[in-house]
Amino acid sequence: SIDGYDEAYYNGDTVDVKIPSANAANPKLDINHLGAIPILDENTESPVARLALEKDAVFVFKIKSKRTEGQTTYNAISSAIGRRME
């Protein structure tokens, strides 16, 4: 959970997430039960590859909204900022 992030996803937000286990295919991010959103590759806008998110690594994701036919959908873009080195 992320303190203070409990109302909605917002376009342009960035969040640091420690990955609990290597990802399966088509991973999703769900912050504070706001709804699971796909984690996409910045360059292809396709889901990140299986095992691309390493266990215990900290990644920074950028939330991106897209409006189509009156619907707003959200994605977590993985490569926009990438892996945070400690």
mmCIF file with all atom_site columns, C-alpha atoms in Angstrom:
data_model
loop_
_atom_site.group_PDB
_atom_site.id
_atom_site.type_symbol
_atom_site.label_atom_id
_atom_site.label_alt_id
_atom_site.label_comp_id
_atom_site.label_asym_id
_atom_site.label_entity_id
_atom_site.label_seq_id
_atom_site.pdbx_PDB_ins_code
_atom_site.Cartn_x
_atom_site.Cartn_y
_atom_site.Cartn_z
_atom_site.occupancy
_atom_site.B_iso_or_equiv
_atom_site.pdbx_formal_charge
_atom_site.auth_seq_id
_atom_site.auth_comp_id
_atom_site.auth_asym_id
_atom_site.auth_atom_id
_atom_site.pdbx_PDB_model_num
ATOM 1  C CA . SER A 1 1  ? 0.000   0.000   0.000   1.00 0.00 ? 1  SER A CA 1
ATOM 2  C CA . ILE A 1 2  ? 1.062   3.575   -0.615  1.00 0.00 ? 2  ILE A CA 1
ATOM 3  C CA . ASP A 1 3  ? 0.047   6.208   1.952   1.00 0.00 ? 3  ASP A CA 1
ATOM 4  C CA . GLY A 1 4  ? -1.965  9.088   0.519   1.00 0.00 ? 4  GLY A CA 1
ATOM 5  C CA . TYR A 1 5  ? -2.738  7.256   -2.708  1.00 0.00 ? 5  TYR A CA 1
ATOM 6  C CA . ASP A 1 6  ? -6.286  6.135   -2.143  1.00 0.00 ? 6  ASP A CA 1
ATOM 7  C CA . GLU A 1 7  ? -8.662  8.043   -4.397  1.00 0.00 ? 7  GLU A CA 1
ATOM 8  C CA . ALA A 1 8  ? -7.738  7.317   -8.021  1.00 0.00 ? 8  ALA A CA 1
ATOM 9  C CA . TYR A 1 9  ? -4.920  6.868   -10.484 1.00 0.00 ? 9  TYR A CA 1
ATOM 10 C CA . TYR A 1 10 ? -3.731  10.149  -11.987 1.00 0.00 ? 10 TYR A CA 1
ATOM 11 C CA . ASN A 1 11 ? -2.039  10.656  -15.332 1.00 0.00 ? 11 ASN A CA 1
ATOM 12 C CA . GLY A 1 12 ? 1.661   11.367  -14.899 1.00 0.00 ? 12 GLY A CA 1
ATOM 13 C CA . ASP A 1 13 ? 2.002   10.020  -11.356 1.00 0.00 ? 13 ASP A CA 1
ATOM 14 C CA . THR A 1 14 ? 5.137   8.010   -10.647 1.00 0.00 ? 14 THR A CA 1
ATOM 15 C CA . VAL A 1 15 ? 5.297   5.266   -8.038  1.00 0.00 ? 15 VAL A CA 1
ATOM 16 C CA . ASP A 1 16 ? 8.173   3.177   -6.675  1.00 0.00 ? 16 ASP A CA 1
ATOM 17 C CA . VAL A 1 17 ? 7.265   -0.488  -6.233  1.00 0.00 ? 17 VAL A CA 1
ATOM 18 C CA . LYS A 1 18 ? 9.346   -3.297  -4.769  1.00 0.00 ? 18 LYS A CA 1
ATOM 19 C CA . ILE A 1 19 ? 8.558   -6.383  -6.821  1.00 0.00 ? 19 ILE A CA 1
ATOM 20 C CA . PRO A 1 20 ? 7.591   -9.302  -4.520  1.00 0.00 ? 20 PRO A CA 1
ATOM 21 C CA . SER A 1 21 ? 8.272   -12.020 -7.127  1.00 0.00 ? 21 SER A CA 1
ATOM 22 C CA . ALA A 1 22 ? 9.360   -12.295 -10.750 1.00 0.00 ? 22 ALA A CA 1
ATOM 23 C CA . ASN A 1 23 ? 6.450   -11.409 -12.992 1.00 0.00 ? 23 ASN A CA 1
ATOM 24 C CA . ALA A 1 24 ? 4.318   -13.774 -15.008 1.00 0.00 ? 24 ALA A CA 1
ATOM 25 C CA . ALA A 1 25 ? 3.072   -12.869 -18.468 1.00 0.00 ? 25 ALA A CA 1
ATOM 26 C CA . ASN A 1 26 ? 0.792   -9.811  -18.677 1.00 0.00 ? 26 ASN A CA 1
ATOM 27 C CA . PRO A 1 27 ? 1.565   -8.376  -15.217 1.00 0.00 ? 27 PRO A CA 1
ATOM 28 C CA . LYS A 1 28 ? -0.693  -5.833  -13.557 1.00 0.00 ? 28 LYS A CA 1
ATOM 29 C CA . LEU A 1 29 ? -0.276  -3.249  -10.826 1.00 0.00 ? 29 LEU A CA 1
ATOM 30 C CA . ASP A 1 30 ? -2.968  -2.648  -8.214  1.00 0.00 ? 30 ASP A CA 1
ATOM 31 C CA . ILE A 1 31 ? -2.259  0.189   -5.810  1.00 0.00 ? 31 ILE A CA 1
ATOM 32 C CA . ASN A 1 32 ? -4.404  0.270   -2.670  1.00 0.00 ? 32 ASN A CA 1
ATOM 33 C CA . HIS A 1 33 ? -7.194  -1.712  -4.381  1.00 0.00 ? 33 HIS A CA 1
ATOM 34 C CA . LEU A 1 34 ? -7.854  1.021   -6.965  1.00 0.00 ? 34 LEU A CA 1
ATOM 35 C CA . GLY A 1 35 ? -8.056  -1.658  -9.655  1.00 0.00 ? 35 GLY A CA 1
ATOM 36 C CA . ALA A 1 36 ? -5.452  -3.692  -11.480 1.00 0.00 ? 36 ALA A CA 1
ATOM 37 C CA . ILE A 1 37 ? -3.896  -1.880  -14.436 1.00 0.00 ? 37 ILE A CA 1
ATOM 38 C CA . PRO A 1 38 ? -1.600  -3.444  -17.048 1.00 0.00 ? 38 PRO A CA 1
ATOM 39 C CA . ILE A 1 39 ? 2.153   -2.898  -16.821 1.00 0.00 ? 39 ILE A CA 1
ATOM 40 C CA . LEU A 1 40 ? 3.281   -1.949  -20.318 1.00 0.00 ? 40 LEU A CA 1
ATOM 41 C CA . ASP A 1 41 ? 6.597   -1.437  -22.054 1.00 0.00 ? 41 ASP A CA 1
ATOM 42 C CA . GLU A 1 42 ? 7.091   2.235   -22.892 1.00 0.00 ? 42 GLU A CA 1
ATOM 43 C CA . ASN A 1 43 ? 8.289   1.610   -26.442 1.00 0.00 ? 43 ASN A CA 1
ATOM 44 C CA . THR A 1 44 ? 5.761   -0.963  -27.594 1.00 0.00 ? 44 THR A CA 1
ATOM 45 C CA . GLU A 1 45 ? 2.782   -0.358  -25.286 1.00 0.00 ? 45 GLU A CA 1
ATOM 46 C CA . SER A 1 46 ? 2.618   -4.149  -25.006 1.00 0.00 ? 46 SER A CA 1
ATOM 47 C CA . PRO A 1 47 ? 2.687   -5.960  -21.673 1.00 0.00 ? 47 PRO A CA 1
ATOM 48 C CA . VAL A 1 48 ? 6.215   -6.279  -20.276 1.00 0.00 ? 48 VAL A CA 1
ATOM 49 C CA . ALA A 1 49 ? 7.881   -9.596  -20.974 1.00 0.00 ? 49 ALA A CA 1
ATOM 50 C CA . ARG A 1 50 ? 7.623   -12.486 -18.544 1.00 0.00 ? 50 ARG A CA 1
ATOM 51 C CA . LEU A 1 51 ? 10.398  -12.258 -15.889 1.00 0.00 ? 51 LEU A CA 1
ATOM 52 C CA . ALA A 1 52 ? 11.285  -8.676  -16.906 1.00 0.00 ? 52 ALA A CA 1
ATOM 53 C CA . LEU A 1 53 ? 10.537  -7.448  -13.379 1.00 0.00 ? 53 LEU A CA 1
ATOM 54 C CA . GLU A 1 54 ? 13.045  -9.086  -11.055 1.00 0.00 ? 54 GLU A CA 1
ATOM 55 C CA . LYS A 1 55 ? 12.116  -10.227 -7.558  1.00 0.00 ? 55 LYS A CA 1
ATOM 56 C CA . ASP A 1 56 ? 13.073  -7.717  -4.816  1.00 0.00 ? 56 ASP A CA 1
ATOM 57 C CA . ALA A 1 57 ? 14.040  -5.036  -7.372  1.00 0.00 ? 57 ALA A CA 1
ATOM 58 C CA . VAL A 1 58 ? 12.485  -1.583  -7.045  1.00 0.00 ? 58 VAL A CA 1
ATOM 59 C CA . PHE A 1 59 ? 10.901  -0.234  -10.215 1.00 0.00 ? 59 PHE A CA 1
ATOM 60 C CA . VAL A 1 60 ? 9.502   3.207   -10.865 1.00 0.00 ? 60 VAL A CA 1
ATOM 61 C CA . PHE A 1 61 ? 6.297   3.191   -12.882 1.00 0.00 ? 61 PHE A CA 1
ATOM 62 C CA . LYS A 1 62 ? 4.618   6.128   -14.562 1.00 0.00 ? 62 LYS A CA 1
ATOM 63 C CA . ILE A 1 63 ? 0.826   6.089   -14.636 1.00 0.00 ? 63 ILE A CA 1
ATOM 64 C CA . LYS A 1 64 ? -0.552  6.950   -18.068 1.00 0.00 ? 64 LYS A CA 1
ATOM 65 C CA . SER A 1 65 ? -4.179  7.559   -18.932 1.00 0.00 ? 65 SER A CA 1
ATOM 66 C CA . LYS A 1 66 ? -5.760  7.137   -22.342 1.00 0.00 ? 66 LYS A CA 1
ATOM 67 C CA . ARG A 1 67 ? -9.205  8.359   -23.319 1.00 0.00 ? 67 ARG A CA 1
ATOM 68 C CA . THR A 1 68 ? -11.046 6.408   -26.012 1.00 0.00 ? 68 THR A CA 1
ATOM 69 C CA . GLU A 1 69 ? -14.710 6.754   -26.887 1.00 0.00 ? 69 GLU A CA 1
ATOM 70 C CA . GLY A 1 70 ? -15.505 8.511   -23.618 1.00 0.00 ? 70 GLY A CA 1
ATOM 71 C CA . GLN A 1 71 ? -13.709 5.877   -21.507 1.00 0.00 ? 71 GLN A CA 1
ATOM 72 C CA . THR A 1 72 ? -10.526 6.579   -19.581 1.00 0.00 ? 72 THR A CA 1
ATOM 73 C CA . THR A 1 73 ? -8.181  3.645   -19.100 1.00 0.00 ? 73 THR A CA 1
ATOM 74 C CA . TYR A 1 74 ? -4.959  3.612   -17.111 1.00 0.00 ? 74 TYR A CA 1
ATOM 75 C CA . ASN A 1 75 ? -1.676  1.785   -17.628 1.00 0.00 ? 75 ASN A CA 1
ATOM 76 C CA . ALA A 1 76 ? 1.540   1.567   -15.627 1.00 0.00 ? 76 ALA A CA 1
ATOM 77 C CA . ILE A 1 77 ? 4.446   2.258   -17.954 1.00 0.00 ? 77 ILE A CA 1
ATOM 78 C CA . SER A 1 78 ? 7.549   0.359   -16.854 1.00 0.00 ? 78 SER A CA 1
ATOM 79 C CA . SER A 1 79 ? 10.350  1.593   -19.062 1.00 0.00 ? 79 SER A CA 1
ATOM 80 C CA . ALA A 1 80 ? 9.527   5.281   -18.848 1.00 0.00 ? 80 ALA A CA 1
ATOM 81 C CA . ILE A 1 81 ? 11.772  5.513   -15.825 1.00 0.00 ? 81 ILE A CA 1
ATOM 82 C CA . GLY A 1 82 ? 12.792  1.919   -15.256 1.00 0.00 ? 82 GLY A CA 1
ATOM 83 C CA . ARG A 1 83 ? 14.616  0.153   -12.482 1.00 0.00 ? 83 ARG A CA 1
ATOM 84 C CA . ARG A 1 84 ? 15.863  2.216   -9.559  1.00 0.00 ? 84 ARG A CA 1
ATOM 85 C CA . MET A 1 85 ? 19.411  1.418   -8.579  1.00 0.00 ? 85 MET A CA 1
ATOM 86 C CA . GLU A 1 86 ? 20.264  1.527   -4.888  1.00 0.00 ? 86 GLU A CA 1
#
